CSV table of C-alpha atoms in Angstrom, one decimal:
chain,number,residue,atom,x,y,z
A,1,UNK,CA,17.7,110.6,47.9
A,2,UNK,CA,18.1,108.6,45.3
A,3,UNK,CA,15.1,105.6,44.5
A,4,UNK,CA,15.6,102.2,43.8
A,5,UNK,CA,13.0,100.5,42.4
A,6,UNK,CA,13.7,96.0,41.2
A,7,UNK,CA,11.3,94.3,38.8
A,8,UNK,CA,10.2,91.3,39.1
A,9,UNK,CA,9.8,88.9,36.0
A,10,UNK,CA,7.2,86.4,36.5
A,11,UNK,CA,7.6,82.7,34.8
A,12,UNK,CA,5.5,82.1,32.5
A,13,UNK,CA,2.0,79.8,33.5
A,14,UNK,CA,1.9,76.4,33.3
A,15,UNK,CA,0.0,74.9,30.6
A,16,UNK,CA,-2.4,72.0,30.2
A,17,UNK,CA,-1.0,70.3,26.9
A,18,UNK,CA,-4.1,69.5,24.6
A,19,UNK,CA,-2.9,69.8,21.2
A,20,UNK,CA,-0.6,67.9,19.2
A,21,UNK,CA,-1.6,64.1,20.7
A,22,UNK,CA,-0.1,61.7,18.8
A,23,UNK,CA,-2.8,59.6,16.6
A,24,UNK,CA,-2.7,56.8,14.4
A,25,UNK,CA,-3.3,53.3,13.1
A,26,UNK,CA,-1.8,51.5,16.5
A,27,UNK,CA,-0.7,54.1,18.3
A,28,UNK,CA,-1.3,54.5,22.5
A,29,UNK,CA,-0.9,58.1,23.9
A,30,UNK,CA,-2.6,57.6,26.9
A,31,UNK,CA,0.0,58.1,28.7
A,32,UNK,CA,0.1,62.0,27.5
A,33,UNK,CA,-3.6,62.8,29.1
A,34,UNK,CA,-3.2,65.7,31.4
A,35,UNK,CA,0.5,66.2,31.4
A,36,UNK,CA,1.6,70.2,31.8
A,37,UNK,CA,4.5,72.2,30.0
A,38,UNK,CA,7.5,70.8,31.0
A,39,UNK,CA,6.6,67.0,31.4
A,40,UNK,CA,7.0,64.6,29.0
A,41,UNK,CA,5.2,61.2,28.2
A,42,UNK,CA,5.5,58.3,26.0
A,43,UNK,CA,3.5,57.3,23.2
A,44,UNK,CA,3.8,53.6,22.2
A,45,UNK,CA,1.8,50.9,20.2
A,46,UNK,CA,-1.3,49.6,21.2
A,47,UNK,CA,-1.7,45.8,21.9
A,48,UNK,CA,-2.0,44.0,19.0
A,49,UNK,CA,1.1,46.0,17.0
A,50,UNK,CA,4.5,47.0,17.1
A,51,UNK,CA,7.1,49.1,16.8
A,52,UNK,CA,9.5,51.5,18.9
A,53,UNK,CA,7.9,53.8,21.9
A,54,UNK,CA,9.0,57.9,21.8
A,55,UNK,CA,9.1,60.7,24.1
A,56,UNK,CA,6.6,63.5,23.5
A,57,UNK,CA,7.2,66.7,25.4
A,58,UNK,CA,4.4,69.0,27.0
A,59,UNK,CA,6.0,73.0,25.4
A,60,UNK,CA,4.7,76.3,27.1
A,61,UNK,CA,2.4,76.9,24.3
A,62,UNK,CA,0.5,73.8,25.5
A,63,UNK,CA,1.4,71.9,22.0
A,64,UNK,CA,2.8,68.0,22.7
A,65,UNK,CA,6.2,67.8,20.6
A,66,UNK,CA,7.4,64.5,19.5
A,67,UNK,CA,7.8,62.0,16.9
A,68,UNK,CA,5.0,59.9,16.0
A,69,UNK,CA,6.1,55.7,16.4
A,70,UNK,CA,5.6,53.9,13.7
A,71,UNK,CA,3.6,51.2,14.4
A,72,UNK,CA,2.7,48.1,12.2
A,73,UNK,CA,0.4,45.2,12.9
A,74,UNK,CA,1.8,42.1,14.8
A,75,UNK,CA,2.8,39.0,12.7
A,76,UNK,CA,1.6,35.9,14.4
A,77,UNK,CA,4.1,33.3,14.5
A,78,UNK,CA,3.7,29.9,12.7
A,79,UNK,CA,5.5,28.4,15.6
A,80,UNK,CA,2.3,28.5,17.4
A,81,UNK,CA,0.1,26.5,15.2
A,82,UNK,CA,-0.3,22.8,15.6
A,83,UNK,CA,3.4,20.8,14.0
A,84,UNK,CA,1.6,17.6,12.8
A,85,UNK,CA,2.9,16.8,9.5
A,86,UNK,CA,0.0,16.2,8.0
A,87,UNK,CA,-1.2,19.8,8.2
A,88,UNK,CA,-1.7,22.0,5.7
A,89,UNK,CA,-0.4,25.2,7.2
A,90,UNK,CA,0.4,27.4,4.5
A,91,UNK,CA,-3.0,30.0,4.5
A,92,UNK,CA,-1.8,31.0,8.4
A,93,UNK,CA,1.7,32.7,7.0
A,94,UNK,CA,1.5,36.6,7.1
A,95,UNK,CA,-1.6,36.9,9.5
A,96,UNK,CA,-1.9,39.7,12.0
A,97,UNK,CA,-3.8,40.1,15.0
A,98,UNK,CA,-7.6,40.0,14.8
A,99,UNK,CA,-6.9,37.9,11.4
A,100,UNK,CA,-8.3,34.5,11.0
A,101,UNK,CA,-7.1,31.3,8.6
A,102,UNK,CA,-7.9,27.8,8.0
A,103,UNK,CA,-5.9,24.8,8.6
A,104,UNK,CA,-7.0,21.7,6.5
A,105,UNK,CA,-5.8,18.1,6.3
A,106,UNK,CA,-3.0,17.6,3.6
A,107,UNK,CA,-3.0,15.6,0.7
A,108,UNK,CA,-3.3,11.6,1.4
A,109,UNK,CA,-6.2,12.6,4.3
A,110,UNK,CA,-9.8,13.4,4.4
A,111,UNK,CA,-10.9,17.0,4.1
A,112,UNK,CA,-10.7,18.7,7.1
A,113,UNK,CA,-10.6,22.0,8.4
A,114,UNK,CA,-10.0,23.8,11.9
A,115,UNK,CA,-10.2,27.6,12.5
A,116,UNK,CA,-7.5,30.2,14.1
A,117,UNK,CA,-7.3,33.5,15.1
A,118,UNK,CA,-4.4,35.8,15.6
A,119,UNK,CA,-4.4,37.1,18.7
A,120,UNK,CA,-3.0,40.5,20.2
A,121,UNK,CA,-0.1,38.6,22.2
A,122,UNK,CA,1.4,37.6,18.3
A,123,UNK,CA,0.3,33.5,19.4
A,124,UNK,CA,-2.9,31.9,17.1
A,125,UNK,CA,-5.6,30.2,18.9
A,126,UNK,CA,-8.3,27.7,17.7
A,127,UNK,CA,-8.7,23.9,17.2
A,128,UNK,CA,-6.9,21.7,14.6
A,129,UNK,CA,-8.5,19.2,12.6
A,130,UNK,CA,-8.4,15.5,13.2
A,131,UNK,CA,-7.0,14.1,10.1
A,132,UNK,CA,-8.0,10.8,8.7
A,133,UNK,CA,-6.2,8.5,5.9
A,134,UNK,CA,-7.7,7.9,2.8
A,135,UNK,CA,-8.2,4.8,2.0
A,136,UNK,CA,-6.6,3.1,-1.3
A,137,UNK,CA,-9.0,1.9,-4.0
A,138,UNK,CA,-9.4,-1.4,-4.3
A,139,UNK,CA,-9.9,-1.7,-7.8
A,140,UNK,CA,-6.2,-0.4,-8.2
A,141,UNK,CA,-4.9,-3.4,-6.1
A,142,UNK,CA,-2.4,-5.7,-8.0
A,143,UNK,CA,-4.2,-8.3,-10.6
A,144,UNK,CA,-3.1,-11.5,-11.9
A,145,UNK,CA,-2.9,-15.8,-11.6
A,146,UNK,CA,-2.4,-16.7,-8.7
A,147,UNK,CA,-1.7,-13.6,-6.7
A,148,UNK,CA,-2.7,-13.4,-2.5
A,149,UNK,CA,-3.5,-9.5,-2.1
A,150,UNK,CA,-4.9,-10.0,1.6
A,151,UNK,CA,-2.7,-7.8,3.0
A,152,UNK,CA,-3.8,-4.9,1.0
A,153,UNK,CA,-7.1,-5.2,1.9
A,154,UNK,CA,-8.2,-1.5,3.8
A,155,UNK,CA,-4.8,-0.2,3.0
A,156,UNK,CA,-4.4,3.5,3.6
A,157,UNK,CA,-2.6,6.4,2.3
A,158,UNK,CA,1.5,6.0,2.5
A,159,UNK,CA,1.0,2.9,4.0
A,160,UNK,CA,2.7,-0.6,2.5
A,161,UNK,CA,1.6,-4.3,1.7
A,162,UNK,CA,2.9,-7.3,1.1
A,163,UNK,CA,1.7,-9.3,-2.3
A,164,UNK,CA,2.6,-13.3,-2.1
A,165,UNK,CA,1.1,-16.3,-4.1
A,166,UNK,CA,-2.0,-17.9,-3.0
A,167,UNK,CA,-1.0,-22.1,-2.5
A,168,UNK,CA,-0.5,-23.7,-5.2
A,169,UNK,CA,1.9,-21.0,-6.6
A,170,UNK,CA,5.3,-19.7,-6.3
A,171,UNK,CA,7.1,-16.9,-6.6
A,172,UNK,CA,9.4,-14.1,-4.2
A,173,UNK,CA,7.1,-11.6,-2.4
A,174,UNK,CA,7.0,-8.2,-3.3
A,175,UNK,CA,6.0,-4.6,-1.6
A,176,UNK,CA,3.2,-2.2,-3.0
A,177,UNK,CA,2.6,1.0,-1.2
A,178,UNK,CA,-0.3,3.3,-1.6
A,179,UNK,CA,0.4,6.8,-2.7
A,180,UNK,CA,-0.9,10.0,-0.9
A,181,UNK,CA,-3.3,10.1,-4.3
A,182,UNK,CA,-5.1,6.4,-3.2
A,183,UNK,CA,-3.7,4.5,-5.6
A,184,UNK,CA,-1.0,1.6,-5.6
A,185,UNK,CA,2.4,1.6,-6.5
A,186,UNK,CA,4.5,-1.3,-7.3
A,187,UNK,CA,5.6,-4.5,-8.9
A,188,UNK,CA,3.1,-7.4,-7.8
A,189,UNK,CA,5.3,-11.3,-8.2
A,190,UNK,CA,4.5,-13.5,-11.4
A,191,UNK,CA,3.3,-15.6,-9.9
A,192,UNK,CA,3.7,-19.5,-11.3
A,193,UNK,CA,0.8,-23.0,-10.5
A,194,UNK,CA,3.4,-25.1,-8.3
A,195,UNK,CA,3.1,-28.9,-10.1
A,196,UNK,CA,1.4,-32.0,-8.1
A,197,UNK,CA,4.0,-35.1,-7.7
A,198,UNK,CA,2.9,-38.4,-9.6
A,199,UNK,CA,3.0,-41.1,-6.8
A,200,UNK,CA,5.0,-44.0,-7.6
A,201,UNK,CA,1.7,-46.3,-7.3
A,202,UNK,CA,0.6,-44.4,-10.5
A,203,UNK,CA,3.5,-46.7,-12.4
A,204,UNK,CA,1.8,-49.8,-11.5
A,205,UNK,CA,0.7,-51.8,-14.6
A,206,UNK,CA,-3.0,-51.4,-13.5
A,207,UNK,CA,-3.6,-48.6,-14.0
A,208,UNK,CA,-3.5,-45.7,-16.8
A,209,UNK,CA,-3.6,-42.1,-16.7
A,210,UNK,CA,-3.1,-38.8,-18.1
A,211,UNK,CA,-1.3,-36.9,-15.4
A,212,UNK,CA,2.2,-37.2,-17.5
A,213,UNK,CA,5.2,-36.3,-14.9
A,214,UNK,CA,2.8,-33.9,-13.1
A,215,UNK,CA,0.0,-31.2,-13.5
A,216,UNK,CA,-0.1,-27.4,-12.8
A,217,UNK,CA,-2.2,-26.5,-9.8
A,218,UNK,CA,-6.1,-26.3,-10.7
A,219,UNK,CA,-5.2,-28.4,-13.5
A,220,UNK,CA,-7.2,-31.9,-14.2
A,221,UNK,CA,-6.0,-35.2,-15.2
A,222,UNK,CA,-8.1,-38.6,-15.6
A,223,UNK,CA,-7.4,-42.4,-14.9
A,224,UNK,CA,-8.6,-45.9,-15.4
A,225,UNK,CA,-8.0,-49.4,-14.9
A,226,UNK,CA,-5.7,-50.9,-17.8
A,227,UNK,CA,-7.0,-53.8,-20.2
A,228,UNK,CA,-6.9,-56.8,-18.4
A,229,UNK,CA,-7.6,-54.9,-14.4
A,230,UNK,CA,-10.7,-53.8,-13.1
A,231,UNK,CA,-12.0,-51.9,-10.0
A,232,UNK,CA,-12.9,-48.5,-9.7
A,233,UNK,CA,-14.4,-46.3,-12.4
A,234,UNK,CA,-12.6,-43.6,-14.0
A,235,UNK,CA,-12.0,-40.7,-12.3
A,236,UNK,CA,-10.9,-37.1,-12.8
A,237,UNK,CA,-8.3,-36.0,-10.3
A,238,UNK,CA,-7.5,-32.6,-9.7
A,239,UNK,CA,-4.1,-31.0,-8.6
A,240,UNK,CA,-4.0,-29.1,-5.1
A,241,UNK,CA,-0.2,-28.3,-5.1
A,242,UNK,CA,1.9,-28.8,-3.4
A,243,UNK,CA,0.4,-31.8,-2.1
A,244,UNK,CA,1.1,-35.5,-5.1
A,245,UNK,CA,-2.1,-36.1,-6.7
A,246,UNK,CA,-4.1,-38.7,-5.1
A,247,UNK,CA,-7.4,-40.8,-5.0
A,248,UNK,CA,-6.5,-42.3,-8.6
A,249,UNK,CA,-8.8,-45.9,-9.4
A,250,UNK,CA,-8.1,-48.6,-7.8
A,251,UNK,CA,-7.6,-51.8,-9.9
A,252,UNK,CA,-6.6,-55.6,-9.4
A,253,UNK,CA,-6.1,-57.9,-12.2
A,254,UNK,CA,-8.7,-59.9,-14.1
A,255,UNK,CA,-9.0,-63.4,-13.6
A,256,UNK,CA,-7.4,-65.5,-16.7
A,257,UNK,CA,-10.2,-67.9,-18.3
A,258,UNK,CA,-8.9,-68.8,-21.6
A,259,UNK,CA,-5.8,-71.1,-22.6
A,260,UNK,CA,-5.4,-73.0,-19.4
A,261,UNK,CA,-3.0,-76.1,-20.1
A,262,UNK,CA,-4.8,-79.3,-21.2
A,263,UNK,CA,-3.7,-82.1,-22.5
A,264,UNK,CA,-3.0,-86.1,-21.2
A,265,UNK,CA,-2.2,-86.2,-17.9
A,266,UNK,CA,-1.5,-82.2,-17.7
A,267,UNK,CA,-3.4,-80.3,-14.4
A,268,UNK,CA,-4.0,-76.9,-14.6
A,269,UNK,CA,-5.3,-76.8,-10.7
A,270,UNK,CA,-2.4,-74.7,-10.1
A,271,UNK,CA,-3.4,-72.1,-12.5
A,272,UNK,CA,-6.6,-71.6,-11.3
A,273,UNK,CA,-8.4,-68.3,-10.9
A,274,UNK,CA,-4.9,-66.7,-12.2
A,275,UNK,CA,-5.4,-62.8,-12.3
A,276,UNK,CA,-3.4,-60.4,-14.4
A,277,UNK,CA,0.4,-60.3,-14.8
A,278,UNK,CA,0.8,-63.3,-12.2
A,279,UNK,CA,2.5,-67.0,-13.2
A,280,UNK,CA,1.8,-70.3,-12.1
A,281,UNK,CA,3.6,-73.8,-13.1
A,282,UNK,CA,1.2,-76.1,-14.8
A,283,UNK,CA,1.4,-79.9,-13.2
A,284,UNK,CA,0.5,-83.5,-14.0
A,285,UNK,CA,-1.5,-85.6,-12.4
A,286,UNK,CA,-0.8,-88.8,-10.7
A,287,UNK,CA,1.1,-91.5,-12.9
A,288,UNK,CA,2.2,-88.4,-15.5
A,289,UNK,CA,5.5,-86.4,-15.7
A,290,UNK,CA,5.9,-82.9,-16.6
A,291,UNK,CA,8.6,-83.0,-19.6
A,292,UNK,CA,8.6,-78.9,-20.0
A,293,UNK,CA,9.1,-76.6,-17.1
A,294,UNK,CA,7.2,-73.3,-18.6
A,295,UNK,CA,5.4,-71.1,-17.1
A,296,UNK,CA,2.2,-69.5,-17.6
A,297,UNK,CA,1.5,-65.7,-17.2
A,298,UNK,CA,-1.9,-64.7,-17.4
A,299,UNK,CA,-2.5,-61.4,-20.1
A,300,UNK,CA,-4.6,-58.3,-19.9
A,301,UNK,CA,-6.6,-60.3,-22.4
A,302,UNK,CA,-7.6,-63.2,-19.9
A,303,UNK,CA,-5.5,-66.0,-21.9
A,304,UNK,CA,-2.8,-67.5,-20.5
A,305,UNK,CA,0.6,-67.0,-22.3
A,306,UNK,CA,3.9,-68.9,-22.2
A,307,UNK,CA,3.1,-72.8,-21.1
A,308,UNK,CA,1.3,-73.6,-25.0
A,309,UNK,CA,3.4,-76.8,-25.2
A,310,UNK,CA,3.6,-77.7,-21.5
A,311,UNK,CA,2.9,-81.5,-21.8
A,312,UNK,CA,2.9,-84.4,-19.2
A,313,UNK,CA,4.3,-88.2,-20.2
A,314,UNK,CA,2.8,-91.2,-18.9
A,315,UNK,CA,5.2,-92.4,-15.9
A,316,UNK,CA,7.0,-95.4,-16.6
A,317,UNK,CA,6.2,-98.7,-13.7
A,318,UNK,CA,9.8,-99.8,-14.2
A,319,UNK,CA,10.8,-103.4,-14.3
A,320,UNK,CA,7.9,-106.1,-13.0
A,321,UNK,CA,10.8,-109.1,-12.6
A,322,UNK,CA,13.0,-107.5,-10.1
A,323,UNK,CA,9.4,-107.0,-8.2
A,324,UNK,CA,8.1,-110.8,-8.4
A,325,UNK,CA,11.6,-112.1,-7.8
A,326,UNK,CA,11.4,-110.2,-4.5
């Protein structure tokens, strides 16, 4: 009889893997904590970096087998900082998590700053900075005659003005800006003194002045009764263009008292208190003729002019017969 004998081959025990976990800057193998030979796990990046997961395998010897991921920090993105444009952004570019950078106010504003962190999720977090305009200096304004800079007044950065002539001058209006450095920019108007009109009543004969055709805004001029008028006192009148000069002296004649007619029979009634540059017609008085019919004009000198050989003739009684016959 012939024995038969089988042998069994057992498989060989299961092990707990505990060598070979995958370590590293950013790596996660958590998930390979008490895996046995013949399972696998997968060993990926830890919050805050990234790169591709892998599959580690458990062997019967207990040793994890696997390639180790390659994991780099996270980039934040710059799409997730405040977009105002007049934000300085540049010092965020490049930051990873746990990284912090400043964000300031750009140039034209106040310094300002505001704080962010890069966070795991790859988004920055924090609180911008309130920017405020500069204001442009003043002494840089526009300078010259006549020029109305109002509207510059408080200006700020990359913000624009106009500059116009004050009254009295002329001239197209022009733009100044101020730069993002405070200061002006820009061609200010030459601006030119508008003239004051000469009424017509400055033509009269009474009076005399200086004013010409017209004077330049600002500008003074002076006037006076002429010889032979009186009234006001000289004055000084001053040009507020664009309005005509005004308030010049006032002035009526003088009253003539020298060469009034005389003479037989001659009356000068009719010439009596005769003022400058007016005419009367001497008479004659009852029983006398006028045998000239001049005129007298009275001159700035007080004389009357023009009627020296105004005379009168004695009337004639024409003929006494015809009268007694009658």
């Amino acid at each position: 009889m012939t024995n038969t004998s089988t042998t069994t081959t057992r498989p060989p025990a299961l092990q707990l893997c505990t060598e070979g976990v995958p370590s590293g800057t950013g790596v996660n193998s958590s998930d390979c904590g008490a895996i046995i030979s013949g399972e696998t796990c997968v060993v990926s990046c830890r919050a805050g970096f990234e790169g591709a997961s892998e599959i580690f395998d458990c062997g019967l010897d207990g040793i994890l087998v696997g390639t180790v991921p390659g994991c780099s920090p996270r980039q934040c993105s710059t799409g997730s900082l405040p977009s105002a444009p007049e934000l300085d952004l540049h010092l965020c570019s490049g930051k990873t998590a746990g990284q912090w950078c400043t964000i300031s106010c750009g140039a034209g504003f106040e310094e300002a700053q505001g704080f962010f962190t890069c966070q795991e999720d790859g988004q920055f977090t924090g609180a911008a900075p309130t920017c405020t305009r500069l204001h442009c200096a003043q002494e840089g304004l526009p300078r010259g005659l006549g020029l109305n800079v109002s509207d510059c007044l408080g200006l700020k950065t990359e913000e624009d003005c106009t500059v116009t002539c004050r009254t009295g001058f002329e001239a197209a209006s022009s733009e100044v800006k101020c730069t993002t450095a405070g200061k002006f920019v820009g061609l200010a108007p030459t601006c030119s003194a508008q003239k004051c009109a000469v009424p017509g009543e400055f033509s009269s004969a009474s009076l005399v002045h200086t004013c010409g055709s017209g004077i330049a805004n600002g500008q003074t001029c002076a006037s006076r009764c002429a010889l032979g008028y009186e009234g006001s006192m000289p004055k000084e009148l001053r040009c507020y263009a664009p309005a005509a000069l005004t308030g010049a002296s006032v002035c009526v004649g003088s009253l003539c008292d020298k060469n009034t007619p005389y003479g037989a029979g001659v009356s000068e009634i009719n010439c009596f208190a005769l003022a400058t540059g007016s005419t009367c017609q001497p008479g004659c008085t009852r029983g006398f003729s006028a045998t000239s019919t001049e005129e007298c004009t009275c001159g700035p000198d007080g004389a009357l002019a023009g009627c020296e050989t105004f005379s009168c003739a004695r009337s004639s009684c024409g003929d006494i017969s015809a009268s007694v016959a009658g």
